[in-house]
Amino acid sequence: MNSDKQENTNTPKQQGHFLYQWIAADVAAGKNGGNVVTRFPPEPNGYLHIGHAKAICLDFGMAEEFNGRCHLRMDDTNPLKESDEYADNIKYDIKWLGFDWGEYFYSAADMFDQMYQIAENLIISGQAYVCSLSQEEWKEYRGVPTEPGKESPARNTSPEENLALFRRMKAGEFADGTKCLRAKIDMSSPNIHFRDPVIYRIMHAAHYHTGDKWCIYPMYDFAHPIEDALEGVTHSMCTLEFEVHRPLYDWVIDRMDEMGMLVIRNGNKIRPQQREFSRLSLTYTVMSKRLLLQLVENNKVDGWDDPRMPTICGMRRRGYPPMAIRNFCDSVGITKFISTTDFSLLEETVRAELNRTAERRLAVFNPVKLIIDNYPEDQEEFFDAVNNPEDESAGTRKIPFSRELYVEADDYMKDPPRKFFRLAIGKEVRLRYACLFTCTHVIEDDNGNVTEIHGVMDMDSRGGTAPDGRTVRGTIHWVSAKHAVEIPVRLYDRLFTVEDPLQDGSSNFMKYLNEDSINEVKALAEPSVAKFKPGEHVQFERSGYFFADPEDSRPDNIPVFNRTTTLRDSWAKNSSKK
RNA sequence: UGCCUCAUGGUGUAACGGUAGCACAAUUGACUCUGGAUCAGUUUGUCUAGGUUCAAAUCCUAGUGAGGCAACCA
């Protein structure tokens, strides 16, 4: 028993990314009593995007891995930007991804009283003071990194004087920006964040959560470590740009420790620690809330949940399954290296998931009539089709068949290249699930466009199997002309035309918008497609994965189908190369 | 420039002093009632220069390149 324990403490599992190892080492060493508490701390000032999903998977994932818990906390210390609408949608998105914070929901605003108390304590112990310098003046006093700054004239005023001033700030006696509370640290530190950082500012603004109770609000650098400490968070993970803030984070934790305000859990004093990892970047999109907001406000997209947006809600409407997003987040890994992930990796993860789960249907997007001349005019019959070849339990369905069908115009070629295995005069193809068909002739209009494809079926090939076992290379999809239903579809493509829309700065990114990123068309589908419910996925064979849009559907209850992603198409890839 | 950080195929990541591996992308073939899926194969890499060591992607030194910080935003 004893030796077992020793082995555990000395050999943390040497696998997983660096943050995993960091936590594993703490657990093995018995730090915080071996408990792990993480947190995901969004500011409710925008919608969550795929970059946040990476952080969510990390924060909740590490908690689960070490049998701990992950808090959800609204980091709402700036009333000017935050709202309930954002907070509600953030919660919805996290749940949709499949994570649960249980009873551990927090709001920074709920800790304003304690933050205020800590600020007063700092003033009393001479570690904070009220400064009246204007922002311009302060900029000059703070100085540049290469040389020490200058002390604020208020730096050495007495605690009594500062306390009185701070209380008057709280009482609303001063206008915005005329005064602020600064931590008294080190004006000559090479780390700018140590040069007496502002920890409270005056903002006469109603907070979506606390209303008019406050007119002073804490700054991030002060609030965040307090939030972590008060909640008893053990491991606080954030993105790389906060690396230089870490000494200040630790400074605040030290002060709380001196004040005896750190949480004691099971006899262990919980001292939160911060570590940083690289944020996610994706090709062909932008990931900053600010820029996404610009797209929304300039009507370049249809809102935060436009299926072209890299937001969680946009991807949901596009038809990306939550598991695909989680698998993607796992596969990009956690490092400190600033990298850009190929969008195709995300798409491939989505295809992998949908290939397993989505039912197949036949739909024709660019129809041309195909007539089976040896099939009786008034006859119709039904053929069995497999719903999902990757999942036998999905069963089969019947597809109606008749003399006149629609097929893709692209599936016919007048002068086909040698490796074209589709319709051409004299060639035999398989009509998926139905029969073998040989094209005999076509009818063209005055412009040379094919209006009808004619041919004959092998009457012994019903169901699509060759009676003599001959191989037929090409199989094409079709719908029966008199049975087909018309469905609205939205074909989406990437939002930007270049891998890095910010290649010449964030002010010019809109010029790289892809004008062709949405294409609304009609398609003809087999009748069963009309029965799809909003929120269901489908693969239209040989075309792509589609998602019945939960927001829009027609009066006849046929949904609008958003194209989630195309199928891989090695024929198109090869032929476009030539 | 001051402080902090990072550097492995086209892209992203693994290797924790001992055979540079995996995924995506690219490419060849097999198979196939989706030119999908599946299976098999191929191509491409340790930023540079020194040092320590029997042995370095890994440790040390210097250089180079990239990023972050200098809001009363988070």
XYZ file of C-alpha atoms (C1' of nucleotides) in Angstrom:
652
model
C 0.000 0.000 0.000
C 2.609 2.415 1.097
C 4.964 1.604 -1.739
C 2.093 1.884 -4.208
C 1.433 5.400 -3.123
C 5.055 6.326 -3.391
C 5.221 4.994 -6.930
C 2.260 7.143 -7.842
C 3.762 10.315 -6.497
C 7.068 9.758 -8.222
C 5.923 8.728 -11.675
C 3.273 10.915 -13.210
C 2.026 9.432 -16.466
C 4.441 10.561 -19.154
C 1.973 11.003 -21.956
C -0.452 13.591 -23.186
C 0.170 17.243 -23.884
C 2.120 19.579 -21.654
C -0.898 20.794 -19.712
C -1.963 17.226 -19.064
C 1.495 16.528 -17.702
C 1.388 19.672 -15.610
C -1.852 18.630 -13.947
C -0.816 14.981 -13.684
C 2.341 16.001 -11.835
C 0.341 18.108 -9.374
C -2.103 15.293 -8.755
C 0.726 12.813 -8.277
C 2.415 15.177 -5.839
C -0.806 15.514 -3.889
C -1.055 19.245 -4.461
C -4.483 20.658 -3.482
C -5.186 17.276 -1.936
C -5.003 15.766 -5.408
C -8.121 17.625 -6.493
C -8.505 19.186 -9.911
C -10.863 22.077 -10.552
C -10.760 23.878 -13.893
C -12.940 26.565 -15.351
C -14.147 27.918 -18.673
C -14.493 31.701 -18.277
C -16.115 33.333 -21.328
C -17.028 36.984 -21.406
C -20.661 37.201 -22.514
C -19.913 39.748 -25.213
C -20.272 37.566 -28.292
C -20.937 34.084 -29.524
C -18.661 31.119 -28.987
C -16.589 29.926 -31.939
C -14.561 26.834 -32.779
C -11.565 28.374 -30.980
C -13.599 28.459 -27.789
C -14.575 24.850 -28.441
C -10.892 23.959 -28.198
C -10.677 25.632 -24.789
C -13.947 24.055 -23.648
C -12.736 20.582 -24.617
C -9.493 21.244 -22.745
C -11.057 22.659 -19.585
C -13.856 20.114 -19.296
C -11.674 17.335 -20.679
C -8.912 17.759 -18.093
C -11.450 17.929 -15.277
C -13.002 14.676 -16.427
C -9.623 13.031 -16.959
C -8.608 13.702 -13.363
C -12.012 13.093 -11.787
C -12.373 16.745 -10.977
C -14.868 19.318 -12.128
C -15.048 22.262 -14.468
C -16.827 25.482 -13.614
C -18.609 27.656 -16.105
C -18.058 31.294 -15.216
C -19.233 34.401 -16.966
C -16.286 36.758 -16.848
C -18.584 39.744 -16.896
C -16.623 42.694 -15.545
C -17.339 45.114 -18.396
C -21.014 46.167 -18.452
C -20.606 48.065 -21.702
C -20.229 44.926 -23.783
C -22.130 42.183 -22.051
C -25.676 40.875 -22.206
C -27.988 38.059 -21.177
C -28.472 37.118 -24.804
C -24.804 36.273 -25.115
C -24.683 34.505 -21.753
C -27.699 32.330 -22.605
C -26.322 31.327 -25.969
C -22.951 30.488 -24.479
C -24.613 28.070 -22.069
C -26.649 26.520 -24.857
C -23.606 25.986 -27.047
C -21.572 24.331 -24.296
C -24.396 21.940 -23.497
C -24.839 21.176 -27.162
C -21.184 20.236 -27.353
C -21.978 17.738 -24.641
C -20.405 19.300 -21.556
C -22.045 19.850 -18.216
C -20.907 22.167 -15.444
C -23.564 20.792 -13.104
C -24.154 23.098 -10.173
C -20.930 24.996 -10.750
C -22.131 28.041 -12.598
C -20.578 31.353 -11.566
C -20.616 34.966 -12.522
C -17.816 37.424 -11.812
C -20.530 39.918 -10.952
C -21.567 37.748 -8.014
C -18.102 38.321 -6.577
C -18.051 42.105 -6.893
C -18.597 42.525 -3.135
C -15.569 40.417 -2.301
C -13.477 42.106 -4.958
C -14.376 45.455 -3.504
C -13.407 44.244 -0.056
C -10.061 43.006 -1.319
C -9.477 46.379 -2.956
C -10.164 48.148 0.343
C -7.823 45.763 2.134
C -5.116 46.587 -0.380
C -5.635 50.295 0.208
C -5.485 49.853 3.964
C -2.234 47.946 3.757
C -0.780 50.604 1.485
C -0.743 48.447 -1.626
C -3.232 50.396 -3.696
C -4.037 54.037 -4.240
C -6.489 56.242 -6.060
C -4.887 57.959 -9.036
C -6.245 61.071 -10.743
C -3.968 61.133 -13.740
C -5.716 61.320 -17.092
C -5.169 58.413 -19.445
C -2.875 60.527 -21.612
C -0.842 61.612 -18.593
C -0.609 58.070 -17.368
C 0.658 56.852 -20.684
C 3.572 59.219 -20.259
C 4.160 58.288 -16.618
C 4.081 54.583 -17.338
C 6.892 55.017 -19.837
C 8.237 52.508 -22.303
C 9.519 49.002 -21.580
C 13.134 49.955 -22.078
C 13.219 52.503 -19.285
C 11.542 52.857 -15.876
C 8.301 54.750 -15.508
C 7.549 57.747 -13.319
C 5.563 57.558 -10.128
C 2.041 58.933 -10.011
C 1.779 62.016 -7.738
C -0.835 60.122 -5.758
C 1.388 57.119 -5.191
C 2.425 57.965 -1.638
C -0.776 59.416 -0.264
C -2.015 57.942 2.983
C -4.254 54.894 3.188
C -6.917 56.968 4.967
C -7.008 59.483 2.156
C -7.162 56.731 -0.491
C -9.852 54.809 1.309
C -12.008 57.919 1.500
C -11.455 58.629 -2.164
C -12.211 55.039 -3.187
C -15.435 55.087 -1.235
C -16.434 58.296 -2.955
C -15.645 56.600 -6.277
C -17.979 53.815 -5.317
C -20.615 56.321 -4.239
C -20.625 57.771 -7.716
C -19.110 61.151 -6.909
C -16.701 61.155 -9.847
C -17.172 61.036 -13.578
C -15.973 58.159 -15.736
C -12.243 58.212 -16.296
C -11.426 60.924 -13.786
C -10.055 58.550 -11.203
C -9.030 54.938 -10.901
C -7.626 52.565 -8.319
C -4.099 51.324 -8.941
C -2.165 48.511 -7.359
C 1.122 49.820 -5.973
C 3.723 47.443 -7.340
C 6.819 48.496 -9.293
C 7.124 51.448 -11.659
C 10.464 50.263 -12.964
C 9.499 46.681 -13.756
C 10.356 45.517 -17.266
C 6.915 43.915 -17.261
C 4.558 46.765 -18.034
C 1.751 45.001 -16.185
C 3.610 45.546 -12.934
C 3.802 49.315 -13.361
C 0.965 50.097 -10.979
C -1.820 48.523 -13.031
C -5.359 49.866 -12.847
C -7.519 47.470 -10.863
C -10.772 49.459 -10.646
C -12.237 51.977 -13.064
C -15.279 54.212 -12.924
C -18.096 53.261 -15.301
C -21.517 54.736 -14.793
C -23.196 51.923 -16.668
C -25.859 49.374 -15.804
C -24.631 45.811 -15.653
C -26.831 43.133 -17.245
C -26.585 41.168 -14.042
C -26.162 43.610 -11.155
C -28.050 46.542 -12.637
C -27.194 49.910 -11.137
C -25.593 48.584 -7.971
C -22.095 49.522 -9.089
C -20.484 52.410 -10.890
C -16.982 51.079 -10.420
C -15.886 47.813 -11.994
C -12.778 45.683 -11.515
C -10.278 45.125 -14.315
C -9.535 41.687 -15.734
C -6.082 41.366 -14.154
C -7.534 41.974 -10.728
C -10.822 40.144 -11.137
C -9.708 36.966 -12.822
C -7.351 35.597 -10.169
C -9.881 36.513 -7.490
C -12.606 34.617 -9.320
C -10.366 31.580 -9.658
C -9.316 31.732 -6.017
C -12.804 32.244 -4.626
C -14.113 29.296 -6.628
C -11.202 27.146 -5.542
C -9.978 26.602 -9.089
C -6.721 24.663 -9.095
C -5.681 24.839 -12.741
C -6.485 27.920 -14.762
C -5.753 27.555 -18.472
C -5.863 30.402 -20.955
C -4.414 31.485 -24.259
C -0.864 32.635 -24.926
C -1.444 36.389 -24.847
C -2.001 36.178 -21.088
C 1.451 34.787 -20.480
C 2.855 38.209 -19.546
C -0.054 38.682 -17.150
C 0.890 35.659 -15.108
C 3.181 37.452 -12.624
C 0.343 39.847 -11.861
C -2.056 36.915 -11.482
C 0.331 35.420 -8.947
C 0.703 38.785 -7.208
C -3.040 38.998 -6.627
C -3.139 35.399 -5.381
C -0.304 36.227 -2.964
C -2.239 39.189 -1.605
C -5.328 37.033 -1.123
C -3.198 34.476 0.663
C -1.964 37.188 3.034
C -5.555 38.218 3.657
C -6.446 34.600 4.425
C -8.949 34.552 1.578
C -7.835 31.419 -0.244
C -10.340 28.590 -0.154
C -9.583 25.696 2.193
C -10.905 22.426 0.789
C -10.532 19.243 2.835
C -7.777 20.889 4.804
C -5.863 21.980 1.720
C -5.371 25.622 0.882
C -6.228 26.002 -2.817
C -3.801 28.181 -4.675
C -4.814 28.593 -8.324
C -2.129 28.504 -10.999
C -2.322 29.798 -14.542
C -0.814 28.224 -17.678
C -1.128 29.220 -21.304
C -1.616 27.418 -24.613
C -1.851 28.437 -28.229
C -5.215 29.502 -29.600
C -6.754 27.786 -32.605
C -6.469 29.313 -36.053
C -8.137 27.889 -39.137
C -7.476 28.556 -42.804
C -10.102 30.391 -44.878
C -11.758 32.050 -41.903
C -11.265 34.613 -39.152
C -11.595 33.805 -35.498
C -11.766 37.080 -33.622
C -15.073 38.071 -32.064
C -14.473 41.626 -33.211
C -14.103 40.662 -36.868
C -16.970 38.191 -36.761
C -19.120 40.972 -35.349
C -18.159 43.135 -38.325
C -19.332 40.439 -40.719
C -22.656 40.312 -38.911
C -23.110 44.079 -38.661
C -22.234 44.667 -42.304
C -24.652 41.938 -43.382
C -21.913 39.967 -45.051
C -23.456 36.939 -43.389
C -26.913 36.166 -42.118
C -26.147 36.530 -38.416
C -23.934 34.829 -35.855
C -25.460 31.481 -36.725
C -24.975 31.765 -40.467
C -23.733 28.328 -41.530
C -20.617 29.888 -43.018
C -19.522 31.333 -39.672
C -16.910 29.516 -37.565
C -19.196 29.979 -34.560
C -20.551 26.994 -32.685
C -24.092 28.025 -33.590
C -23.106 28.494 -37.233
C -21.522 25.078 -37.399
C -24.561 23.593 -35.716
C -26.776 25.020 -38.475
C -24.314 23.899 -41.089
C -24.823 20.384 -39.787
C -21.519 19.725 -38.053
C -22.222 17.130 -35.342
C -20.962 18.004 -31.845
C -18.876 14.838 -31.740
C -17.106 15.886 -34.931
C -16.185 19.218 -33.356
C -14.933 17.474 -30.226
C -12.916 14.979 -32.224
C -11.461 17.824 -34.219
C -10.445 19.662 -31.035
C -8.755 16.510 -29.791
C -6.854 16.046 -33.007
C -5.403 19.566 -33.208
C -3.609 19.040 -29.910
C -2.458 21.456 -27.226
C 0.866 23.267 -27.575
C 2.443 26.704 -27.265
C 3.282 26.777 -30.956
C 1.332 29.351 -32.955
C -0.142 27.337 -35.781
C -2.872 27.383 -38.386
C -4.896 24.249 -38.927
C -6.154 23.287 -42.387
C -9.880 23.708 -42.746
C -9.847 20.357 -44.539
C -8.990 18.612 -41.279
C -12.239 19.891 -39.767
C -14.200 18.842 -42.852
C -12.622 15.416 -42.797
C -13.602 14.969 -39.148
C -17.151 15.967 -40.023
C -17.270 13.493 -42.917
C -15.920 10.717 -40.741
C -18.748 11.230 -38.259
C -21.518 11.716 -40.812
C -20.380 8.751 -42.889
C -21.182 6.560 -39.898
C -24.458 8.199 -38.948
C -26.195 9.928 -41.853
C -28.857 8.129 -43.902
C -28.472 8.118 -47.671
C -30.962 9.460 -50.175
C -30.953 10.227 -53.883
C -31.330 13.800 -55.109
C -30.582 15.428 -58.456
C -29.278 18.973 -58.458
C -28.890 19.800 -62.119
C -31.559 17.668 -63.766
C -31.853 16.404 -67.299
C -34.579 13.974 -68.362
C -33.695 10.358 -69.009
C -36.232 8.182 -70.837
C -36.170 4.403 -70.841
C -37.639 3.626 -74.218
C -38.301 -0.035 -73.546
C -40.097 0.556 -70.257
C -43.939 0.656 -70.420
C -45.455 4.129 -70.340
C -47.818 3.641 -67.378
C -45.846 1.223 -65.323
C -44.127 1.994 -62.049
C -42.402 -0.112 -59.476
C -40.366 0.214 -56.312
C -36.781 -0.769 -55.646
C -35.142 -1.425 -52.304
C -32.392 0.955 -51.252
C -30.014 0.728 -48.320
C -30.371 3.614 -45.871
C -26.832 3.505 -44.552
C -24.235 1.027 -45.804
C -22.144 1.766 -42.681
C -25.005 0.927 -40.335
C -27.172 -2.057 -41.094
C -29.665 -1.149 -38.374
C -30.720 1.887 -40.422
C -32.645 -0.526 -42.655
C -33.906 -0.068 -46.179
C -36.535 1.958 -48.030
C -38.457 1.758 -51.305
C -37.723 4.125 -54.173
C -40.314 4.635 -56.925
C -39.173 4.033 -60.487
C -40.843 4.745 -63.824
C -40.154 5.285 -67.525
C -39.076 8.933 -67.137
C -36.328 9.851 -64.709
C -34.107 12.782 -63.949
C -30.360 12.395 -63.739
C -27.496 14.867 -63.321
C -26.676 16.716 -66.513
C -23.004 16.324 -65.592
C -23.371 12.560 -65.737
C -23.670 12.646 -69.535
C -20.848 13.510 -71.926
C -20.930 13.724 -75.678
C -17.272 12.946 -76.209
C -16.245 11.184 -73.043
C -12.608 10.695 -72.125
C -11.471 7.128 -71.721
C -11.997 6.970 -67.954
C -15.453 8.518 -67.905
C -17.666 5.788 -66.463
C -21.012 7.493 -66.850
C -23.598 8.176 -69.524
C -22.481 8.383 -73.136
C -23.984 7.031 -76.304
C -23.402 3.310 -76.506
C -22.201 2.939 -72.928
C -23.846 0.992 -70.158
C -24.225 2.336 -66.612
C -26.033 1.249 -63.520
C -28.958 3.291 -62.286
C -28.425 3.012 -58.570
C -30.579 0.259 -57.032
C -32.688 0.017 -60.230
C -31.186 -1.511 -63.337
C -28.505 -1.458 -65.994
C -29.118 1.070 -68.713
C -27.528 1.659 -72.096
C -27.748 5.080 -73.633
C -28.789 4.940 -77.312
C -29.271 8.544 -78.333
C -29.931 12.034 -76.998
C -32.121 14.930 -78.083
C -30.596 18.382 -78.177
C -32.099 21.839 -78.445
C -31.031 24.456 -80.988
C -28.081 25.433 -78.827
C -26.776 21.931 -78.610
C -27.879 21.422 -75.005
C -29.044 17.937 -74.179
C -32.753 17.950 -73.294
C -33.448 14.217 -73.212
C -31.296 11.172 -72.814
C -32.735 8.012 -74.335
C -31.802 4.410 -73.929
C -32.889 0.933 -72.936
C -32.689 -1.010 -69.725
C -31.707 -4.640 -69.341
C -34.983 -6.132 -68.168
C -33.131 -8.880 -66.324
C -31.124 -6.453 -64.209
C -33.911 -5.268 -61.910
C -32.462 -4.130 -58.598
C -29.212 -3.266 -60.321
C -27.436 -6.604 -60.512
C -26.048 -7.801 -63.817
C -27.753 -11.095 -64.746
C -24.534 -12.515 -66.186
C -22.219 -11.013 -63.625
C -20.674 -8.533 -66.052
C -19.049 -5.549 -64.434
C -20.464 -2.099 -64.945
C -18.057 0.560 -63.711
C -20.388 3.505 -63.440
C -23.324 3.888 -61.089
C -25.360 7.070 -61.235
C -28.207 8.350 -59.119
C -31.634 9.344 -60.399
C -35.161 10.265 -59.346
C -38.458 9.280 -60.943
C -39.816 12.341 -62.750
C -43.405 11.915 -61.677
C -42.580 11.042 -58.062
C -39.787 13.480 -57.320
C -40.216 16.238 -54.755
C -38.634 19.629 -55.164
C -36.490 20.654 -52.228
C -34.751 23.950 -51.498
C -31.056 23.573 -50.853
C -28.328 25.976 -49.867
C -24.907 25.131 -51.178
C -22.248 26.604 -48.926
C -18.621 27.112 -49.721
C -15.754 28.633 -47.738
C -16.301 32.188 -46.557
C -12.979 33.556 -47.780
C -11.010 33.039 -50.959
C -7.575 32.956 -49.350
C -6.061 30.858 -46.590
C -5.280 33.874 -44.441
C -7.852 36.670 -44.801
C -5.727 38.787 -42.443
C -2.652 38.602 -44.655
C -2.647 42.345 -45.104
C -4.015 43.402 -41.790
C -7.335 43.142 -40.031
C -8.755 46.247 -41.727
C -8.704 44.727 -45.196
C -10.006 41.243 -44.591
C -13.394 41.829 -46.186
C -11.941 42.116 -49.642
C -11.167 38.428 -49.486
C -14.792 37.427 -48.887
C -15.901 34.675 -51.243
C -18.786 36.125 -53.280
C -19.850 32.583 -54.104
C -20.003 31.259 -50.572
C -23.752 30.628 -50.717
C -25.775 29.351 -53.632
C -29.503 28.786 -53.173
C -30.925 26.254 -55.612
C -33.687 23.689 -56.029
C -33.081 19.984 -56.236
C -35.297 17.029 -57.137
C -35.303 14.300 -54.548
C -36.870 10.914 -54.007
C -40.187 11.260 -52.116
C -38.917 10.095 -48.722
C -36.767 13.222 -48.467
C -39.893 15.261 -47.788
C -40.259 13.390 -44.520
C -36.985 14.617 -43.044
C -37.367 16.603 -39.845
C -35.483 19.798 -39.100
C -32.234 18.922 -37.374
C -31.673 15.661 -39.270
C -28.635 14.826 -41.362
C -28.707 13.192 -44.774
C -26.199 12.238 -47.404
C -27.370 12.850 -50.937
C -25.406 10.119 -52.650
C -22.481 11.146 -54.805
C -23.015 14.747 -53.743
C -22.573 15.627 -50.101
C -23.919 15.752 -46.570
C -26.883 17.990 -45.901
C -28.688 19.213 -42.810
C -32.395 19.980 -42.559
C -32.286 23.547 -41.309
C -33.972 23.967 -37.925
C -34.797 27.637 -38.562
C -36.284 27.687 -42.039
C -38.743 25.312 -43.585
C -41.362 25.669 -46.275
C -45.107 25.979 -45.615
C -45.520 22.376 -46.795
C -43.036 21.393 -44.061
C -40.319 20.314 -46.428
C -37.149 21.601 -44.795
C -34.436 23.682 -46.376
C -31.319 21.557 -46.764
C -27.999 23.188 -45.909
C -24.993 21.547 -47.472
C -22.713 20.591 -44.596
C -19.846 19.521 -46.822
C -19.341 17.862 -50.150
C -18.286 14.277 -50.547
C -14.750 13.697 -51.623
C -14.789 13.530 -55.377
C -11.667 12.079 -56.901
C -13.145 12.225 -60.424
C -13.788 15.970 -60.192
C -10.346 16.471 -58.710
C -8.661 14.575 -61.511
C -10.618 16.111 -64.356
C -10.238 19.693 -63.123
C -6.497 19.200 -62.993
C -6.261 18.633 -66.724
C 14.927 48.207 -28.824
C 13.030 46.061 -22.750
C 10.590 41.646 -20.897
C 8.185 36.921 -22.027
C 7.379 32.791 -25.410
C 7.858 29.511 -29.506
C 10.680 26.682 -33.711
C 9.946 18.652 -36.174
C 7.392 16.964 -43.891
C 2.747 21.342 -47.516
C -0.436 21.592 -42.592
C -1.099 20.048 -37.479
C 1.093 17.035 -33.879
C 4.298 12.633 -31.269
C 8.999 11.038 -29.637
C 10.759 13.350 -22.212
C 19.238 11.185 -24.003
C 18.717 5.376 -27.519
C 14.968 3.003 -34.790
C 12.089 10.508 -36.250
C 6.070 8.073 -35.699
C 0.720 9.534 -36.489
C -3.293 12.391 -38.807
C -4.813 15.757 -42.726
C -3.176 17.154 -47.618
C -0.730 15.127 -52.119
C 0.033 10.746 -55.072
C -0.243 5.219 -57.013
C -2.980 0.873 -56.961
C -6.796 -2.771 -55.204
C -11.871 -3.263 -54.191
C -16.747 -1.359 -54.671
C -24.288 -0.980 -56.904
C -22.023 6.236 -54.049
C -15.535 7.943 -58.849
C -18.267 7.835 -51.276
C -16.434 4.331 -47.679
C -12.628 0.578 -47.034
C -7.632 -1.609 -47.821
C -2.475 -1.447 -49.414
C 1.700 1.487 -51.140
C 4.634 6.147 -52.273
C 6.612 11.284 -51.642
C 8.104 15.119 -48.246
C 10.768 16.923 -41.961
C 14.135 17.969 -36.657
C 15.787 26.735 -38.218
C 21.550 27.694 -38.256
C 26.428 27.219 -35.923
C 29.172 25.444 -32.062
C 29.495 22.374 -27.527
C 28.400 18.087 -23.745
C 27.735 12.616 -24.612
C 29.180 6.064 -26.737
C 24.577 8.386 -28.459
C 21.083 14.932 -29.216
C 14.759 16.704 -32.235
C 15.614 16.228 -26.911
C 20.770 19.024 -22.612
C 24.166 23.787 -22.904
C 25.855 28.444 -25.604
C 25.313 31.859 -29.484
C 22.711 33.299 -33.708
C 18.313 33.486 -36.995
C 13.146 33.666 -37.669
C 8.093 34.163 -35.715
C 4.590 35.756 -31.971
C 2.913 38.300 -27.423
C 2.937 42.684 -24.012
C 3.247 48.721 -23.741
C -6.660 49.824 -23.108
C -9.338 52.837 -17.220
C -10.911 45.510 -23.050
C -10.946 40.352 -21.851
